[in-house]
JSON list of C-alpha atoms and ligand atoms in Angstrom, two decimals:
[
{"chain": "A", "resi": 1, "resn": "UNK", "atom": "CA", "xyz": [-4.46, -8.89, 34.55]},
{"chain": "A", "resi": 2, "resn": "UNK", "atom": "CA", "xyz": [-1.25, -7.04, 33.69]},
{"chain": "A", "resi": 3, "resn": "UNK", "atom": "CA", "xyz": [0.13, -5.22, 36.69]},
{"chain": "A", "resi": 4, "resn": "UNK", "atom": "CA", "xyz": [0.41, -1.47, 36.14]},
{"chain": "A", "resi": 5, "resn": "UNK", "atom": "CA", "xyz": [4.18, -1.52, 36.69]},
{"chain": "A", "resi": 6, "resn": "UNK", "atom": "CA", "xyz": [4.50, -3.98, 33.79]},
{"chain": "A", "resi": 7, "resn": "UNK", "atom": "CA", "xyz": [1.99, -2.13, 31.63]},
{"chain": "A", "resi": 8, "resn": "UNK", "atom": "CA", "xyz": [3.96, 1.13, 31.80]},
{"chain": "A", "resi": 9, "resn": "UNK", "atom": "CA", "xyz": [7.11, -0.73, 30.83]},
{"chain": "A", "resi": 10, "resn": "UNK", "atom": "CA", "xyz": [5.49, -2.57, 27.92]},
{"chain": "A", "resi": 11, "resn": "UNK", "atom": "CA", "xyz": [3.68, 0.43, 26.42]},
{"chain": "A", "resi": 12, "resn": "UNK", "atom": "CA", "xyz": [5.38, 1.71, 23.31]},
{"chain": "A", "resi": 13, "resn": "UNK", "atom": "CA", "xyz": [4.05, 3.65, 20.34]},
{"chain": "A", "resi": 14, "resn": "UNK", "atom": "CA", "xyz": [2.92, 1.43, 17.46]},
{"chain": "A", "resi": 15, "resn": "UNK", "atom": "CA", "xyz": [2.58, 2.90, 13.98]},
{"chain": "A", "resi": 16, "resn": "UNK", "atom": "CA", "xyz": [1.95, -0.18, 11.82]},
{"chain": "A", "resi": 17, "resn": "UNK", "atom": "CA", "xyz": [-1.31, -2.11, 11.98]},
{"chain": "A", "resi": 18, "resn": "UNK", "atom": "CA", "xyz": [-3.10, -5.04, 10.40]},
{"chain": "A", "resi": 19, "resn": "UNK", "atom": "CA", "xyz": [-6.44, -4.52, 8.62]},
{"chain": "A", "resi": 20, "resn": "UNK", "atom": "CA", "xyz": [-8.25, -6.24, 11.48]},
{"chain": "A", "resi": 21, "resn": "UNK", "atom": "CA", "xyz": [-11.01, -4.17, 13.04]},
{"chain": "A", "resi": 22, "resn": "UNK", "atom": "CA", "xyz": [-10.99, -3.36, 16.72]},
{"chain": "A", "resi": 23, "resn": "UNK", "atom": "CA", "xyz": [-13.52, -5.32, 18.71]},
{"chain": "A", "resi": 24, "resn": "UNK", "atom": "CA", "xyz": [-16.43, -3.08, 19.71]},
{"chain": "A", "resi": 25, "resn": "UNK", "atom": "CA", "xyz": [-16.16, -4.03, 23.40]},
{"chain": "A", "resi": 26, "resn": "UNK", "atom": "CA", "xyz": [-12.43, -3.24, 23.39]},
{"chain": "A", "resi": 27, "resn": "UNK", "atom": "CA", "xyz": [-13.09, 0.12, 21.77]},
{"chain": "A", "resi": 28, "resn": "UNK", "atom": "CA", "xyz": [-15.71, 0.86, 24.39]},
{"chain": "A", "resi": 29, "resn": "UNK", "atom": "CA", "xyz": [-13.23, 0.03, 27.17]},
{"chain": "A", "resi": 30, "resn": "UNK", "atom": "CA", "xyz": [-10.68, 2.38, 25.62]},
{"chain": "A", "resi": 31, "resn": "UNK", "atom": "CA", "xyz": [-13.17, 5.24, 25.46]},
{"chain": "A", "resi": 32, "resn": "UNK", "atom": "CA", "xyz": [-14.37, 4.39, 28.99]},
{"chain": "A", "resi": 33, "resn": "UNK", "atom": "CA", "xyz": [-10.80, 4.95, 30.21]},
{"chain": "A", "resi": 34, "resn": "UNK", "atom": "CA", "xyz": [-10.88, 8.46, 28.74]},
{"chain": "A", "resi": 35, "resn": "UNK", "atom": "CA", "xyz": [-14.26, 9.20, 30.27]},
{"chain": "A", "resi": 36, "resn": "UNK", "atom": "CA", "xyz": [-13.01, 8.05, 33.69]},
{"chain": "A", "resi": 37, "resn": "UNK", "atom": "CA", "xyz": [-9.84, 10.14, 33.58]},
{"chain": "A", "resi": 38, "resn": "UNK", "atom": "CA", "xyz": [-9.37, 13.02, 36.01]},
{"chain": "A", "resi": 39, "resn": "UNK", "atom": "CA", "xyz": [-10.18, 16.56, 34.86]},
{"chain": "A", "resi": 40, "resn": "UNK", "atom": "CA", "xyz": [-9.70, 20.03, 36.25]},
{"chain": "A", "resi": 41, "resn": "UNK", "atom": "CA", "xyz": [-12.69, 21.00, 38.43]},
{"chain": "A", "resi": 42, "resn": "UNK", "atom": "CA", "xyz": [-14.22, 17.71, 37.33]},
{"chain": "A", "resi": 43, "resn": "UNK", "atom": "CA", "xyz": [-15.42, 19.55, 34.23]},
{"chain": "A", "resi": 44, "resn": "UNK", "atom": "CA", "xyz": [-15.17, 16.53, 31.90]},
{"chain": "A", "resi": 45, "resn": "UNK", "atom": "CA", "xyz": [-15.44, 19.05, 29.09]},
{"chain": "A", "resi": 46, "resn": "UNK", "atom": "CA", "xyz": [-13.48, 17.07, 26.50]},
{"chain": "A", "resi": 47, "resn": "UNK", "atom": "CA", "xyz": [-15.12, 15.75, 23.35]},
{"chain": "A", "resi": 48, "resn": "UNK", "atom": "CA", "xyz": [-14.01, 12.72, 21.38]},
{"chain": "A", "resi": 49, "resn": "UNK", "atom": "CA", "xyz": [-14.69, 11.72, 17.79]},
{"chain": "A", "resi": 50, "resn": "UNK", "atom": "CA", "xyz": [-14.20, 8.05, 16.98]},
{"chain": "A", "resi": 51, "resn": "UNK", "atom": "CA", "xyz": [-13.29, 7.73, 13.32]},
{"chain": "A", "resi": 52, "resn": "UNK", "atom": "CA", "xyz": [-13.34, 4.44, 11.41]},
{"chain": "A", "resi": 53, "resn": "UNK", "atom": "CA", "xyz": [-14.18, 5.75, 7.96]},
{"chain": "A", "resi": 54, "resn": "UNK", "atom": "CA", "xyz": [-11.21, 4.90, 5.74]},
{"chain": "A", "resi": 55, "resn": "UNK", "atom": "CA", "xyz": [-11.50, 8.02, 3.59]},
{"chain": "A", "resi": 56, "resn": "UNK", "atom": "CA", "xyz": [-11.74, 10.31, 6.58]},
{"chain": "A", "resi": 57, "resn": "UNK", "atom": "CA", "xyz": [-8.74, 8.60, 8.20]},
{"chain": "A", "resi": 58, "resn": "UNK", "atom": "CA", "xyz": [-6.77, 9.31, 5.04]},
{"chain": "A", "resi": 59, "resn": "UNK", "atom": "CA", "xyz": [-7.79, 12.96, 5.11]},
{"chain": "A", "resi": 60, "resn": "UNK", "atom": "CA", "xyz": [-6.88, 13.27, 8.80]},
{"chain": "A", "resi": 61, "resn": "UNK", "atom": "CA", "xyz": [-3.48, 11.73, 8.06]},
{"chain": "A", "resi": 62, "resn": "UNK", "atom": "CA", "xyz": [-2.87, 14.67, 5.73]},
{"chain": "A", "resi": 63, "resn": "UNK", "atom": "CA", "xyz": [-3.78, 17.31, 8.34]},
{"chain": "A", "resi": 64, "resn": "UNK", "atom": "CA", "xyz": [-0.11, 18.08, 9.04]},
{"chain": "A", "resi": 65, "resn": "UNK", "atom": "CA", "xyz": [3.15, 17.76, 7.20]},
{"chain": "A", "resi": 66, "resn": "UNK", "atom": "CA", "xyz": [4.98, 15.24, 9.40]},
{"chain": "A", "resi": 67, "resn": "UNK", "atom": "CA", "xyz": [4.33, 12.31, 11.71]},
{"chain": "A", "resi": 68, "resn": "UNK", "atom": "CA", "xyz": [0.75, 11.44, 10.80]},
{"chain": "A", "resi": 69, "resn": "UNK", "atom": "CA", "xyz": [0.85, 9.49, 7.53]},
{"chain": "A", "resi": 70, "resn": "UNK", "atom": "CA", "xyz": [0.60, 6.11, 9.26]},
{"chain": "A", "resi": 71, "resn": "UNK", "atom": "CA", "xyz": [-2.92, 7.05, 10.34]},
{"chain": "A", "resi": 72, "resn": "UNK", "atom": "CA", "xyz": [-4.03, 6.04, 6.84]},
{"chain": "A", "resi": 73, "resn": "UNK", "atom": "CA", "xyz": [-3.51, 2.40, 7.81]},
{"chain": "A", "resi": 74, "resn": "UNK", "atom": "CA", "xyz": [-5.08, 2.50, 11.27]},
{"chain": "A", "resi": 75, "resn": "UNK", "atom": "CA", "xyz": [-8.52, 0.90, 11.59]},
{"chain": "A", "resi": 76, "resn": "UNK", "atom": "CA", "xyz": [-9.66, 3.47, 14.16]},
{"chain": "A", "resi": 77, "resn": "UNK", "atom": "CA", "xyz": [-8.63, 6.88, 15.43]},
{"chain": "A", "resi": 78, "resn": "UNK", "atom": "CA", "xyz": [-9.90, 8.86, 18.37]},
{"chain": "A", "resi": 79, "resn": "UNK", "atom": "CA", "xyz": [-9.80, 12.61, 17.92]},
{"chain": "A", "resi": 80, "resn": "UNK", "atom": "CA", "xyz": [-9.38, 14.44, 21.23]},
{"chain": "A", "resi": 81, "resn": "UNK", "atom": "CA", "xyz": [-11.01, 17.88, 21.38]},
{"chain": "A", "resi": 82, "resn": "UNK", "atom": "CA", "xyz": [-11.42, 20.66, 23.89]},
{"chain": "A", "resi": 83, "resn": "UNK", "atom": "CA", "xyz": [-12.78, 24.17, 24.19]},
{"chain": "A", "resi": 84, "resn": "UNK", "atom": "CA", "xyz": [-10.04, 26.64, 25.27]},
{"chain": "A", "resi": 85, "resn": "UNK", "atom": "CA", "xyz": [-12.62, 29.31, 26.13]},
{"chain": "A", "resi": 86, "resn": "UNK", "atom": "CA", "xyz": [-14.62, 27.01, 28.37]},
{"chain": "A", "resi": 87, "resn": "UNK", "atom": "CA", "xyz": [-11.75, 25.15, 30.00]},
{"chain": "A", "resi": 88, "resn": "UNK", "atom": "CA", "xyz": [-8.33, 26.67, 30.78]},
{"chain": "A", "resi": 89, "resn": "UNK", "atom": "CA", "xyz": [-7.04, 23.12, 31.36]},
{"chain": "A", "resi": 90, "resn": "UNK", "atom": "CA", "xyz": [-8.27, 21.67, 28.07]},
{"chain": "A", "resi": 91, "resn": "UNK", "atom": "CA", "xyz": [-4.75, 20.60, 27.10]},
{"chain": "A", "resi": 92, "resn": "UNK", "atom": "CA", "xyz": [-4.09, 18.91, 30.42]},
{"chain": "A", "resi": 93, "resn": "UNK", "atom": "CA", "xyz": [-7.52, 17.24, 30.55]},
{"chain": "A", "resi": 94, "resn": "UNK", "atom": "CA", "xyz": [-7.22, 16.04, 26.96]},
{"chain": "A", "resi": 95, "resn": "UNK", "atom": "CA", "xyz": [-3.69, 14.77, 27.52]},
{"chain": "A", "resi": 96, "resn": "UNK", "atom": "CA", "xyz": [-4.65, 12.69, 30.53]},
{"chain": "A", "resi": 97, "resn": "UNK", "atom": "CA", "xyz": [-7.64, 11.26, 28.64]},
{"chain": "A", "resi": 98, "resn": "UNK", "atom": "CA", "xyz": [-5.43, 10.43, 25.65]},
{"chain": "A", "resi": 99, "resn": "UNK", "atom": "CA", "xyz": [-2.76, 8.75, 27.76]},
{"chain": "A", "resi": 100, "resn": "UNK", "atom": "CA", "xyz": [-5.43, 6.80, 29.65]},
{"chain": "A", "resi": 101, "resn": "UNK", "atom": "CA", "xyz": [-6.71, 5.44, 26.34]},
{"chain": "A", "resi": 102, "resn": "UNK", "atom": "CA", "xyz": [-3.19, 4.44, 25.36]},
{"chain": "A", "resi": 103, "resn": "UNK", "atom": "CA", "xyz": [-2.69, 2.45, 28.56]},
{"chain": "A", "resi": 104, "resn": "UNK", "atom": "CA", "xyz": [-6.08, 0.75, 28.21]},
{"chain": "A", "resi": 105, "resn": "UNK", "atom": "CA", "xyz": [-5.22, -0.13, 24.60]},
{"chain": "A", "resi": 106, "resn": "UNK", "atom": "CA", "xyz": [-1.90, -1.57, 25.77]},
{"chain": "A", "resi": 107, "resn": "UNK", "atom": "CA", "xyz": [-3.62, -3.71, 28.38]},
{"chain": "A", "resi": 108, "resn": "UNK", "atom": "CA", "xyz": [-5.88, -5.09, 25.66]},
{"chain": "A", "resi": 109, "resn": "UNK", "atom": "CA", "xyz": [-2.84, -5.97, 23.53]},
{"chain": "A", "resi": 110, "resn": "UNK", "atom": "CA", "xyz": [-3.62, -3.23, 21.03]},
{"chain": "A", "resi": 111, "resn": "UNK", "atom": "CA", "xyz": [-1.21, -0.70, 19.56]},
{"chain": "A", "resi": 112, "resn": "UNK", "atom": "CA", "xyz": [-1.65, 3.04, 19.82]},
{"chain": "A", "resi": 113, "resn": "UNK", "atom": "CA", "xyz": [0.18, 6.21, 18.96]},
{"chain": "A", "resi": 114, "resn": "UNK", "atom": "CA", "xyz": [-0.36, 9.85, 19.89]},
{"chain": "A", "resi": 115, "resn": "UNK", "atom": "CA", "xyz": [-0.44, 12.13, 16.87]},
{"chain": "A", "resi": 116, "resn": "UNK", "atom": "CA", "xyz": [0.05, 15.75, 17.91]},
{"chain": "A", "resi": 117, "resn": "UNK", "atom": "CA", "xyz": [-2.32, 18.18, 16.21]},
{"chain": "A", "resi": 118, "resn": "UNK", "atom": "CA", "xyz": [-2.39, 21.25, 18.48]},
{"chain": "A", "resi": 119, "resn": "UNK", "atom": "CA", "xyz": [0.01, 23.81, 17.01]},
{"chain": "A", "resi": 120, "resn": "UNK", "atom": "CA", "xyz": [0.70, 21.69, 13.91]},
{"chain": "A", "resi": 121, "resn": "UNK", "atom": "CA", "xyz": [-0.26, 22.13, 10.28]},
{"chain": "A", "resi": 122, "resn": "UNK", "atom": "CA", "xyz": [0.78, 22.11, 6.67]},
{"chain": "A", "resi": 123, "resn": "UNK", "atom": "CA", "xyz": [3.66, 23.89, 4.97]},
{"chain": "A", "resi": 124, "resn": "UNK", "atom": "CA", "xyz": [1.24, 26.35, 3.30]},
{"chain": "A", "resi": 125, "resn": "UNK", "atom": "CA", "xyz": [0.16, 27.66, 6.73]},
{"chain": "A", "resi": 126, "resn": "UNK", "atom": "CA", "xyz": [-3.11, 25.73, 6.96]},
{"chain": "A", "resi": 127, "resn": "UNK", "atom": "CA", "xyz": [-3.55, 24.59, 10.55]},
{"chain": "A", "resi": 128, "resn": "UNK", "atom": "CA", "xyz": [-4.26, 20.95, 11.34]},
{"chain": "A", "resi": 129, "resn": "UNK", "atom": "CA", "xyz": [-7.34, 22.22, 13.19]},
{"chain": "A", "resi": 130, "resn": "UNK", "atom": "CA", "xyz": [-8.74, 23.71, 9.98]},
{"chain": "A", "resi": 131, "resn": "UNK", "atom": "CA", "xyz": [-8.31, 20.43, 8.12]},
{"chain": "A", "resi": 132, "resn": "UNK", "atom": "CA", "xyz": [-9.76, 18.30, 10.93]},
{"chain": "A", "resi": 133, "resn": "UNK", "atom": "CA", "xyz": [-12.69, 20.65, 11.48]},
{"chain": "A", "resi": 134, "resn": "UNK", "atom": "CA", "xyz": [-13.59, 20.41, 7.81]},
{"chain": "A", "resi": 135, "resn": "UNK", "atom": "CA", "xyz": [-13.35, 16.62, 7.64]},
{"chain": "A", "resi": 136, "resn": "UNK", "atom": "CA", "xyz": [-15.32, 15.87, 10.83]},
{"chain": "A", "resi": 137, "resn": "UNK", "atom": "CA", "xyz": [-17.76, 18.83, 11.02]},
{"chain": "A", "resi": 138, "resn": "UNK", "atom": "CA", "xyz": [-16.32, 19.96, 14.35]},
{"chain": "A", "resi": 139, "resn": "UNK", "atom": "CA", "xyz": [-17.89, 23.10, 15.86]},
{"chain": "A", "resi": 140, "resn": "UNK", "atom": "CA", "xyz": [-15.74, 26.26, 15.79]},
{"chain": "A", "resi": 141, "resn": "UNK", "atom": "CA", "xyz": [-15.36, 26.47, 19.58]},
{"chain": "A", "resi": 142, "resn": "UNK", "atom": "CA", "xyz": [-13.49, 23.14, 19.77]},
{"chain": "A", "resi": 143, "resn": "UNK", "atom": "CA", "xyz": [-9.78, 22.67, 19.11]},
{"chain": "A", "resi": 144, "resn": "UNK", "atom": "CA", "xyz": [-8.02, 19.40, 18.38]},
{"chain": "A", "resi": 145, "resn": "UNK", "atom": "CA", "xyz": [-5.31, 18.41, 20.82]},
{"chain": "A", "resi": 146, "resn": "UNK", "atom": "CA", "xyz": [-4.27, 15.12, 19.28]},
{"chain": "A", "resi": 147, "resn": "UNK", "atom": "CA", "xyz": [-5.46, 12.02, 17.51]},
{"chain": "A", "resi": 148, "resn": "UNK", "atom": "CA", "xyz": [-4.87, 8.61, 19.05]},
{"chain": "A", "resi": 149, "resn": "UNK", "atom": "CA", "xyz": [-4.34, 6.00, 16.36]},
{"chain": "A", "resi": 150, "resn": "UNK", "atom": "CA", "xyz": [-5.40, 2.50, 17.37]},
{"chain": "A", "resi": 151, "resn": "UNK", "atom": "CA", "xyz": [-4.95, -0.91, 15.83]},
{"chain": "A", "resi": 152, "resn": "UNK", "atom": "CA", "xyz": [-3.60, -4.43, 16.00]},
{"chain": "A", "resi": 153, "resn": "UNK", "atom": "CA", "xyz": [0.10, -3.72, 15.76]},
{"chain": "A", "resi": 154, "resn": "UNK", "atom": "CA", "xyz": [2.55, -5.41, 13.42]},
{"chain": "A", "resi": 155, "resn": "UNK", "atom": "CA", "xyz": [5.62, -3.44, 14.50]},
{"chain": "A", "resi": 156, "resn": "UNK", "atom": "CA", "xyz": [7.05, -5.38, 17.43]},
{"chain": "A", "resi": 157, "resn": "UNK", "atom": "CA", "xyz": [8.58, -2.98, 19.95]},
{"chain": "A", "resi": 158, "resn": "UNK", "atom": "CA", "xyz": [10.99, -3.72, 22.74]},
{"chain": "A", "resi": 159, "resn": "UNK", "atom": "CA", "xyz": [9.73, -2.93, 26.21]},
{"chain": "A", "resi": 160, "resn": "UNK", "atom": "CA", "xyz": [11.29, 0.07, 27.93]},
{"chain": "A", "resi": 161, "resn": "UNK", "atom": "CA", "xyz": [14.71, -0.54, 29.36]},
{"chain": "A", "resi": 162, "resn": "UNK", "atom": "CA", "xyz": [15.22, 0.15, 33.07]},
{"chain": "A", "resi": 163, "resn": "UNK", "atom": "CA", "xyz": [18.79, 1.28, 32.30]},
{"chain": "A", "resi": 164, "resn": "UNK", "atom": "CA", "xyz": [17.57, 4.16, 30.13]},
{"chain": "A", "resi": 165, "resn": "UNK", "atom": "CA", "xyz": [15.28, 5.76, 32.68]},
{"chain": "A", "resi": 166, "resn": "UNK", "atom": "CA", "xyz": [16.24, 9.37, 33.39]},
{"chain": "A", "resi": 167, "resn": "UNK", "atom": "CA", "xyz": [16.48, 9.09, 37.15]},
{"chain": "A", "resi": 168, "resn": "UNK", "atom": "CA", "xyz": [18.91, 12.05, 36.99]},
{"chain": "A", "resi": 169, "resn": "UNK", "atom": "CA", "xyz": [15.93, 14.26, 36.06]},
{"chain": "A", "resi": 170, "resn": "UNK", "atom": "CA", "xyz": [14.30, 13.55, 39.39]},
{"chain": "A", "resi": 171, "resn": "UNK", "atom": "CA", "xyz": [15.33, 15.77, 42.30]},
{"chain": "A", "resi": 172, "resn": "UNK", "atom": "CA", "xyz": [14.81, 15.31, 46.00]},
{"chain": "A", "resi": 173, "resn": "UNK", "atom": "CA", "xyz": [13.59, 18.30, 48.00]},
{"chain": "A", "resi": 174, "resn": "UNK", "atom": "CA", "xyz": [15.62, 20.89, 46.04]},
{"chain": "A", "resi": 175, "resn": "UNK", "atom": "CA", "xyz": [16.69, 20.97, 42.39]},
{"chain": "B", "resi": 201, "resn": "LIG", "atom": "C1", "xyz": [2.75, 15.17, 23.08]},
{"chain": "B", "resi": 201, "resn": "LIG", "atom": "C2", "xyz": [3.15, 14.05, 22.15]},
{"chain": "B", "resi": 201, "resn": "LIG", "atom": "C3", "xyz": [3.16, 14.27, 20.79]},
{"chain": "B", "resi": 201, "resn": "LIG", "atom": "C4", "xyz": [3.46, 13.22, 19.91]},
{"chain": "B", "resi": 201, "resn": "LIG", "atom": "N1", "xyz": [3.33, 13.43, 18.57]},
{"chain": "B", "resi": 201, "resn": "LIG", "atom": "C5", "xyz": [3.56, 12.41, 17.73]},
{"chain": "B", "resi": 201, "resn": "LIG", "atom": "C6", "xyz": [3.29, 12.57, 16.34]},
{"chain": "B", "resi": 201, "resn": "LIG", "atom": "O1", "xyz": [2.79, 13.58, 15.88]},
{"chain": "B", "resi": 201, "resn": "LIG", "atom": "N2", "xyz": [3.57, 11.51, 15.54]},
{"chain": "B", "resi": 201, "resn": "LIG", "atom": "C7", "xyz": [4.09, 10.33, 16.00]},
{"chain": "B", "resi": 201, "resn": "LIG", "atom": "O2", "xyz": [4.32, 9.42, 15.21]},
{"chain": "B", "resi": 201, "resn": "LIG", "atom": "N3", "xyz": [4.33, 10.14, 17.34]},
{"chain": "B", "resi": 201, "resn": "LIG", "atom": "C8", "xyz": [4.06, 11.14, 18.19]},
{"chain": "B", "resi": 201, "resn": "LIG", "atom": "N4", "xyz": [4.22, 10.96, 19.54]},
{"chain": "B", "resi": 201, "resn": "LIG", "atom": "C9", "xyz": [4.74, 9.67, 20.05]},
{"chain": "B", "resi": 201, "resn": "LIG", "atom": "C10", "xyz": [6.20, 9.84, 20.50]},
{"chain": "B", "resi": 201, "resn": "LIG", "atom": "O3", "xyz": [7.02, 9.96, 19.36]},
{"chain": "B", "resi": 201, "resn": "LIG", "atom": "C11", "xyz": [6.61, 8.63, 21.36]},
{"chain": "B", "resi": 201, "resn": "LIG", "atom": "O4", "xyz": [5.78, 8.54, 22.50]},
{"chain": "B", "resi": 201, "resn": "LIG", "atom": "C12", "xyz": [8.06, 8.76, 21.82]},
{"chain": "B", "resi": 201, "resn": "LIG", "atom": "O5", "xyz": [8.93, 8.66, 20.72]},
{"chain": "B", "resi": 201, "resn": "LIG", "atom": "C13", "xyz": [8.43, 7.66, 22.82]},
{"chain": "B", "resi": 201, "resn": "LIG", "atom": "O6", "xyz": [8.25, 6.38, 22.25]},
{"chain": "B", "resi": 201, "resn": "LIG", "atom": "P1", "xyz": [7.29, 5.29, 22.92]},
{"chain": "B", "resi": 201, "resn": "LIG", "atom": "O7", "xyz": [5.91, 5.88, 22.97]},
{"chain": "B", "resi": 201, "resn": "LIG", "atom": "O8", "xyz": [7.37, 4.10, 22.02]},
{"chain": "B", "resi": 201, "resn": "LIG", "atom": "O9", "xyz": [7.79, 5.01, 24.30]},
{"chain": "B", "resi": 201, "resn": "LIG", "atom": "C14", "xyz": [3.88, 11.97, 20.42]},
{"chain": "B", "resi": 201, "resn": "LIG", "atom": "C15", "xyz": [3.87, 11.76, 21.80]},
{"chain": "B", "resi": 201, "resn": "LIG", "atom": "C16", "xyz": [3.51, 12.78, 22.66]},
{"chain": "B", "resi": 201, "resn": "LIG", "atom": "C17", "xyz": [3.45, 12.50, 24.15]}
]
């Protein structure tokens, strides 16, 4: 098993994938990681939509103007949702769940990339939320935080370099 210290160094965003499907057991492990992630007041109020329909993936890729087109070529995406009225920590809870899925994917040798949706949209003013809600029949009370693209990567990435870590951003006792 990959040690966590190596996993965090190896994890990079992957945006190019083969056509190969993701094994169902692997996908389940990835979702399990989200469902085991910590949440404020242990609310576990997030919702996830697993999307493997090619046409829907293409529509989701067009939900914002930049940084999501590669979703068209991902075999699977996980849409991370929360209810801002029910949970004041929906962004934090969703973020931890999303990152947990990315680390589980990395451990399985799969590529992933976070696609930001909260606060994003199209040039004509349409929000990404509006597009996503329409494509996936999401109830009005839920907002989309992000979409995690998953796949067997083809874009080799270098592991993170120890020399580039921003240790200067870490302060001891006082800033
Ligand atoms: C909050 C957040 C939003 C992001 N949004 C996008 C996005 O919309 N599209 C994209 O391609 N990558 C997105 N990323 C991935 C970052 O670009 C990536 O993590 C960063 O460049 C560092 O590269 P690495 O993940 O390979 O270490 C996002 C990451 C985070 C944490």
